[in-house]
Amino acid sequence: MFSLKATELKCSWIGIALWFVIASVYAALFHLYWMPVFWRALFYILAGLFGVLFLFRVVHQSSHQIGIDEQGVFLLERGRCKRLLFIRSNDVQLIAKVDRSQFFSDRFWPVYRVIYRDNVTKVQYRILRSFAAQQILLRRSEAFKKRMDRQQAT
């Protein structure tokens, strides 16, 4: 039985570094190919504006809490409890889909959350990773059972 009190998710330096590397690669690619001065200046202005907005969002972002209870993993965002279904897990990140089955748009545009290992403590990350692995394997075995039942029925 897994149990984890609701713990606050810290800012992830891995996620910030990843976005910085991607933005740097795009800026370098723009310099490799011909680009007029006007478009280059516009690009730098927009990049600066998005950077300032991103920093503003990080500073004023409300805290998120994650935990495990008897119904599974939950994420507390702005006072709302959202259930998570883990999709992938490894040593660096856990990728979870927000379970919002009542919305039709989620079939085409699901909402995902990434939990990096530096968002929580090592012990908490190990508990979450272990629960994620169990949840992923359980869901795969249930899907396999359903497929086998359908094949036997035909």
Coordinates of N, CA and C in Angstrom, one line a residue:
M1 N 0.8 -1.2 0.0 CA 0.0 0.0 0.0 C 0.9 1.2 0.0
F2 N 0.6 2.1 -0.9 CA 1.4 3.3 -1.0 C 0.7 4.4 -0.3
S3 N 1.5 5.3 0.3 CA 0.9 6.5 1.0 C 2.0 7.6 1.0
L4 N 1.5 8.8 0.7 CA 2.3 9.9 0.6 C 1.5 11.1 1.0
K5 N 1.9 11.9 2.0 CA 1.1 13.1 2.4 C 1.3 14.1 1.2
A6 N 0.4 15.0 1.2 CA 0.5 16.0 0.1 C 1.7 16.9 0.4
T7 N 2.6 16.9 -0.6 CA 3.9 17.6 -0.4 C 4.0 18.6 -1.6
E8 N 4.6 19.8 -1.3 CA 4.6 20.8 -2.2 C 5.7 20.5 -3.3
L9 N 5.3 20.8 -4.6 CA 6.2 20.6 -5.7 C 7.1 21.9 -5.8
K10 N 8.4 21.7 -5.8 CA 9.3 22.9 -5.9 C 9.5 23.2 -7.4
C11 N 10.1 24.3 -7.6 CA 10.5 24.7 -9.0 C 11.6 23.7 -9.5
S12 N 11.5 23.3 -10.7 CA 12.4 22.3 -11.3 C 13.5 23.0 -12.1
W13 N 14.7 22.9 -11.7 CA 15.8 23.4 -12.5 C 16.1 22.6 -13.8
I14 N 15.7 21.3 -13.8 CA 15.8 20.5 -15.0 C 14.9 21.0 -16.0
G15 N 13.6 21.4 -15.7 CA 12.7 21.9 -16.7 C 13.1 23.3 -17.2
I16 N 13.7 24.1 -16.3 CA 14.1 25.4 -16.8 C 15.3 25.3 -17.7
A17 N 16.3 24.4 -17.4 CA 17.4 24.2 -18.2 C 17.0 23.6 -19.6
L18 N 16.0 22.7 -19.6 CA 15.6 22.1 -20.8 C 15.0 23.2 -21.7
W19 N 14.2 24.1 -21.2 CA 13.6 25.1 -22.0 C 14.7 26.1 -22.5
F20 N 15.6 26.4 -21.7 CA 16.7 27.3 -22.0 C 17.5 26.7 -23.2
V21 N 17.8 25.4 -23.1 CA 18.6 24.8 -24.2 C 17.8 24.8 -25.5
I22 N 16.6 24.5 -25.4 CA 15.7 24.5 -26.7 C 15.7 25.9 -27.3
A23 N 15.5 26.9 -26.4 CA 15.4 28.3 -26.9 C 16.8 28.7 -27.5
S24 N 17.9 28.3 -26.9 CA 19.2 28.6 -27.4 C 19.5 28.0 -28.8
V25 N 19.0 26.7 -28.9 CA 19.2 26.0 -30.2 C 18.4 26.7 -31.3
Y26 N 17.2 27.1 -31.0 CA 16.4 27.9 -32.0 C 17.0 29.2 -32.4
A27 N 17.6 29.9 -31.4 CA 18.2 31.2 -31.7 C 19.5 30.9 -32.6
A28 N 20.2 29.9 -32.3 CA 21.4 29.6 -33.1 C 21.0 29.2 -34.5
L29 N 19.9 28.4 -34.7 CA 19.5 28.0 -36.0 C 19.0 29.3 -36.8
F30 N 18.4 30.2 -36.1 CA 18.0 31.5 -36.8 C 19.3 32.2 -37.4
H31 N 20.4 32.2 -36.6 CA 21.6 32.9 -37.1 C 22.3 32.1 -38.2
L32 N 22.1 30.8 -38.3 CA 22.7 30.0 -39.3 C 22.1 30.3 -40.7
Y33 N 20.8 30.5 -40.7 CA 20.1 30.8 -41.9 C 19.9 32.3 -42.1
W34 N 19.7 32.7 -43.3 CA 19.6 34.1 -43.6 C 18.2 34.6 -43.0
M35 N 18.3 35.7 -42.3 CA 17.1 36.3 -41.7 C 17.3 37.8 -41.8
P36 N 16.4 38.5 -42.3 CA 16.5 40.0 -42.4 C 16.6 40.6 -41.0
V37 N 17.2 41.8 -40.9 CA 17.4 42.5 -39.7 C 16.1 42.8 -38.9
F38 N 15.1 43.1 -39.7 CA 13.8 43.4 -39.1 C 13.3 42.2 -38.3
W39 N 13.3 41.0 -39.0 CA 12.8 39.8 -38.3 C 13.6 39.4 -37.2
R40 N 14.9 39.6 -37.3 CA 15.8 39.3 -36.1 C 15.5 40.2 -34.9
A41 N 15.3 41.5 -35.2 CA 15.0 42.4 -34.1 C 13.7 42.0 -33.5
L42 N 12.7 41.7 -34.3 CA 11.4 41.3 -33.8 C 11.5 40.0 -33.0
F43 N 12.3 39.1 -33.4 CA 12.5 37.9 -32.7 C 13.1 38.1 -31.3
Y44 N 14.1 39.0 -31.2 CA 14.7 39.3 -29.9 C 13.7 40.0 -29.0
I45 N 12.9 40.9 -29.6 CA 11.9 41.6 -28.7 C 10.9 40.6 -28.2
L46 N 10.4 39.8 -29.1 CA 9.4 38.8 -28.6 C 10.0 37.8 -27.6
A47 N 11.2 37.3 -27.9 CA 11.9 36.4 -26.9 C 12.1 37.1 -25.6
G48 N 12.5 38.3 -25.6 CA 12.6 39.0 -24.3 C 11.3 39.2 -23.6
L49 N 10.2 39.5 -24.3 CA 8.9 39.6 -23.7 C 8.4 38.3 -23.2
F50 N 8.6 37.2 -23.9 CA 8.2 35.9 -23.4 C 9.0 35.5 -22.2
G51 N 10.3 35.9 -22.2 CA 11.2 35.6 -21.0 C 10.7 36.3 -19.7
V52 N 10.3 37.6 -19.9 CA 9.8 38.4 -18.8 C 8.5 37.8 -18.3
L53 N 7.6 37.5 -19.2 CA 6.3 36.9 -18.8 C 6.5 35.5 -18.1
F54 N 7.5 34.7 -18.6 CA 7.7 33.4 -18.0 C 8.3 33.6 -16.6
L55 N 9.2 34.6 -16.4 CA 9.7 34.8 -15.0 C 8.6 35.3 -14.1
F56 N 7.7 36.2 -14.6 CA 6.6 36.7 -13.8 C 5.7 35.5 -13.4
R57 N 5.4 34.6 -14.3 CA 4.6 33.5 -14.1 C 5.2 32.6 -13.0
V58 N 6.5 32.3 -13.1 CA 7.2 31.5 -12.1 C 7.2 32.1 -10.7
V59 N 7.4 33.4 -10.7 CA 7.4 34.1 -9.4 C 6.0 34.1 -8.7
H60 N 4.9 34.3 -9.5 CA 3.6 34.4 -9.0 C 2.8 33.2 -9.1
Q61 N 3.4 32.1 -9.5 CA 2.7 30.8 -9.6 C 2.3 30.3 -8.3
S62 N 1.1 29.8 -8.2 CA 0.6 29.2 -6.9 C 1.3 27.8 -6.8
S63 N 1.4 27.4 -5.5 CA 2.1 26.2 -5.2 C 1.2 25.0 -5.6
H64 N 1.8 23.9 -6.0 CA 1.2 22.7 -6.3 C 1.6 21.7 -5.3
Q65 N 0.6 20.8 -4.9 CA 1.0 19.8 -4.0 C 0.6 18.4 -4.6
I66 N 1.4 17.4 -4.3 CA 1.1 16.1 -4.9 C 1.1 15.1 -3.7
G67 N 0.3 14.1 -3.8 CA 0.2 13.1 -2.8 C -0.5 11.8 -3.3
I68 N -0.4 10.8 -2.5 CA -1.1 9.5 -2.8 C -2.0 9.2 -1.7
D69 N -3.3 8.8 -2.1 CA -4.2 8.4 -1.1 C -4.8 7.0 -1.6
E70 N -5.9 6.6 -1.0 CA -6.4 5.2 -1.3 C -7.0 5.2 -2.7
Q71 N -7.3 6.4 -3.3 CA -7.9 6.4 -4.7 C -6.8 6.6 -5.8
G72 N -5.6 6.8 -5.4 CA -4.5 7.0 -6.3 C -3.7 8.3 -6.1
V73 N -3.0 8.8 -7.1 CA -2.2 10.0 -7.0 C -3.1 11.2 -7.3
F74 N -2.9 12.3 -6.5 CA -3.7 13.5 -6.7 C -2.8 14.7 -6.8
L75 N -3.2 15.7 -7.5 CA -2.5 17.0 -7.6 C -3.4 18.1 -7.1
L76 N -3.0 18.8 -6.1 CA -3.8 20.0 -5.7 C -3.3 21.2 -6.4
E77 N -4.1 21.8 -7.2 CA -3.8 23.0 -8.0 C -4.9 24.0 -7.7
R78 N -4.5 25.2 -7.2 CA -5.4 26.3 -6.9 C -6.7 25.8 -6.1
G79 N -6.5 24.9 -5.2 CA -7.6 24.4 -4.3 C -8.4 23.3 -5.0
R80 N -8.0 22.9 -6.2 CA -8.8 21.8 -6.8 C -7.9 20.6 -6.8
C81 N -8.6 19.4 -6.6 CA -7.9 18.1 -6.6 C -8.1 17.5 -8.0
K82 N -6.9 17.2 -8.6 CA -7.0 16.5 -9.9 C -6.3 15.2 -9.8
R83 N -6.9 14.1 -10.3 CA -6.4 12.8 -10.3 C -5.4 12.6 -11.4
L84 N -4.3 11.9 -11.2 CA -3.3 11.7 -12.2 C -3.2 10.2 -12.6
L85 N -3.0 9.9 -13.8 CA -2.7 8.6 -14.4 C -1.3 8.6 -15.0
F86 N -0.4 7.9 -14.4 CA 1.0 7.9 -14.9 C 1.1 7.2 -16.3
I87 N 1.8 7.8 -17.2 CA 2.0 7.3 -18.5 C 3.4 6.8 -18.7
R88 N 4.4 7.5 -18.2 CA 5.8 7.1 -18.3 C 6.5 7.4 -17.0
S89 N 7.5 6.6 -16.6 CA 8.3 6.9 -15.5 C 9.8 6.5 -15.7
N90 N 10.7 7.3 -15.3 CA 12.1 7.0 -15.3 C 12.8 7.7 -14.2
D91 N 14.2 7.7 -14.2 CA 14.9 8.3 -13.1 C 14.9 9.8 -13.1
V92 N 14.5 10.4 -14.2 CA 14.6 11.9 -14.3 C 13.2 12.5 -14.1
Q93 N 12.2 11.9 -14.8 CA 10.9 12.5 -14.8 C 9.7 11.5 -14.7
L94 N 8.6 11.9 -14.2 CA 7.4 11.1 -14.3 C 6.4 11.9 -15.1
I95 N 5.8 11.3 -16.1 CA 4.8 11.9 -17.0 C 3.4 11.4 -16.6
A96 N 2.5 12.2 -16.3 CA 1.2 11.8 -15.8 C 0.1 12.6 -16.6
K97 N -0.9 11.9 -16.9 CA -2.1 12.5 -17.6 C -3.1 12.9 -16.6
V98 N -3.6 14.1 -16.6 CA -4.7 14.5 -15.7 C -6.0 13.8 -16.1
D99 N -6.6 13.1 -15.2 CA -7.8 12.3 -15.4 C -9.0 13.3 -15.4
R100 N -9.4 13.7 -16.6 CA -10.6 14.6 -16.7 C -11.5 13.9 -17.7
S101 N -12.0 12.8 -17.3 CA -12.8 12.0 -18.3 C -14.2 12.7 -18.7
Q102 N -14.6 13.7 -17.9 CA -15.9 14.3 -18.2 C -15.8 15.2 -19.4
F103 N -14.6 15.7 -19.8 CA -14.5 16.6 -20.9 C -14.3 15.9 -22.2
F104 N -15.1 16.2 -23.2 CA -14.9 15.6 -24.5 C -13.6 16.0 -25.2
S105 N -13.1 17.2 -24.9 CA -11.9 17.6 -25.6 C -10.7 16.8 -25.1
D106 N -10.7 16.2 -24.0 CA -9.6 15.4 -23.5 C -9.3 14.2 -24.3
R107 N -10.2 13.7 -25.1 CA -9.9 12.6 -26.0 C -9.0 13.0 -27.1
F108 N -9.0 14.3 -27.5 CA -8.2 14.8 -28.6 C -7.0 15.7 -28.1
W109 N -7.2 16.3 -26.9 CA -6.2 17.2 -26.4 C -6.0 17.0 -24.9
P110 N -5.4 15.9 -24.4 CA -5.3 15.6 -23.0 C -4.3 16.6 -22.3
V111 N -4.4 16.7 -21.0 CA -3.6 17.6 -20.2 C -2.6 16.7 -19.5
Y112 N -1.3 17.0 -19.6 CA -0.2 16.2 -19.0 C 0.5 17.1 -18.0
R113 N 1.1 16.4 -17.0 CA 1.9 17.0 -16.0 C 3.2 16.3 -15.9
V114 N 4.3 17.0 -15.9 CA 5.7 16.4 -15.8 C 6.2 16.7 -14.4
I115 N 6.6 15.6 -13.7 CA 7.2 15.8 -12.3 C 8.6 15.4 -12.4
Y116 N 9.5 16.4 -12.3 CA 11.0 16.1 -12.4 C 11.4 15.6 -11.0
R117 N 12.6 15.0 -11.0 CA 13.1 14.4 -9.7 C 13.5 15.5 -8.7
D118 N 13.8 16.7 -9.2 CA 14.1 17.8 -8.2 C 12.9 18.6 -7.8
N119 N 11.7 18.1 -8.2 CA 10.5 18.8 -7.7 C 10.2 18.4 -6.2
V120 N 10.6 17.2 -5.8 CA 10.3 16.6 -4.5 C 11.6 16.0 -4.0
T121 N 11.6 15.6 -2.7 CA 12.8 15.0 -2.1 C 13.0 13.6 -2.8
K122 N 14.2 13.0 -2.5 CA 14.6 11.7 -3.1 C 13.6 10.6 -2.7
V123 N 13.3 10.6 -1.4 CA 12.4 9.6 -0.9 C 11.0 9.7 -1.5
Q124 N 10.5 10.9 -1.5 CA 9.2 11.1 -2.1 C 9.2 10.7 -3.6
Y125 N 10.3 11.1 -4.3 CA 10.3 10.7 -5.7 C 10.4 9.2 -5.9
R126 N 11.1 8.5 -5.1 CA 11.1 7.1 -5.2 C 9.7 6.4 -4.9
I127 N 9.0 7.0 -4.0 CA 7.7 6.5 -3.7 C 6.8 6.7 -4.9
L128 N 6.8 7.9 -5.5 CA 6.0 8.3 -6.6 C 6.4 7.4 -7.8
R129 N 7.7 7.2 -8.0 CA 8.2 6.4 -9.2 C 7.7 4.9 -9.0
S130 N 7.8 4.4 -7.8 CA 7.3 3.0 -7.6 C 5.8 2.9 -7.8
F131 N 5.1 3.9 -7.3 CA 3.6 3.8 -7.6 C 3.3 3.9 -9.0
A132 N 4.0 4.8 -9.7 CA 3.8 5.0 -11.2 C 4.1 3.7 -11.9
A133 N 5.2 3.0 -11.6 CA 5.5 1.8 -12.3 C 4.4 0.7 -12.0
Q134 N 3.9 0.7 -10.8 CA 2.9 -0.3 -10.5 C 1.6 0.1 -11.3
Q135 N 1.2 1.3 -11.3 CA 0.0 1.8 -12.0 C 0.1 1.5 -13.5
I136 N 1.3 1.7 -14.1 CA 1.5 1.5 -15.5 C 1.4 0.0 -15.8
L137 N 2.0 -0.8 -15.1 CA 2.0 -2.2 -15.3 C 0.6 -2.8 -15.1
L138 N -0.1 -2.3 -14.1 CA -1.5 -2.8 -13.8 C -2.4 -2.4 -15.0
R139 N -2.3 -1.2 -15.5 CA -3.1 -0.7 -16.6 C -2.8 -1.5 -17.9
R140 N -1.6 -1.8 -18.1 CA -1.2 -2.6 -19.3 C -1.8 -4.1 -19.2
S141 N -1.7 -4.7 -18.0 CA -2.3 -6.0 -17.9 C -3.8 -6.0 -18.0
E142 N -4.5 -5.0 -17.5 CA -5.9 -4.9 -17.7 C -6.3 -4.7 -19.2
A143 N -5.5 -3.9 -19.9 CA -5.8 -3.7 -21.3 C -5.5 -5.1 -22.1
F144 N -4.5 -5.8 -21.7 CA -4.2 -7.1 -22.3 C -5.4 -8.1 -22.0
K145 N -5.9 -8.1 -20.8 CA -7.0 -9.0 -20.5 C -8.2 -8.6 -21.4
K146 N -8.5 -7.3 -21.5 CA -9.7 -6.9 -22.3 C -9.5 -7.4 -23.8
R147 N -8.3 -7.2 -24.3 CA -8.0 -7.7 -25.7 C -8.2 -9.2 -25.9
M148 N -7.7 -9.9 -24.9 CA -7.8 -11.4 -25.0 C -9.3 -11.8 -24.9
D149 N -10.1 -11.1 -24.0 CA -11.5 -11.4 -23.9 C -12.2 -11.2 -25.2
R150 N -11.9 -10.0 -25.9 CA -12.5 -9.7 -27.1 C -12.2 -10.7 -28.2
Q151 N -10.9 -11.2 -28.2 CA -10.5 -12.2 -29.2 C -11.2 -13.5 -29.0
Q152 N -11.4 -13.9 -27.8 CA -12.0 -15.2 -27.5 C -13.5 -15.1 -27.8
A153 N -14.1 -13.9 -27.7 CA -15.5 -13.8 -27.9 C -15.8 -13.8 -29.4
T154 N -14.8 -13.5 -30.3 CA -15.1 -13.6 -31.7 C -14.8 -14.9 -32.3

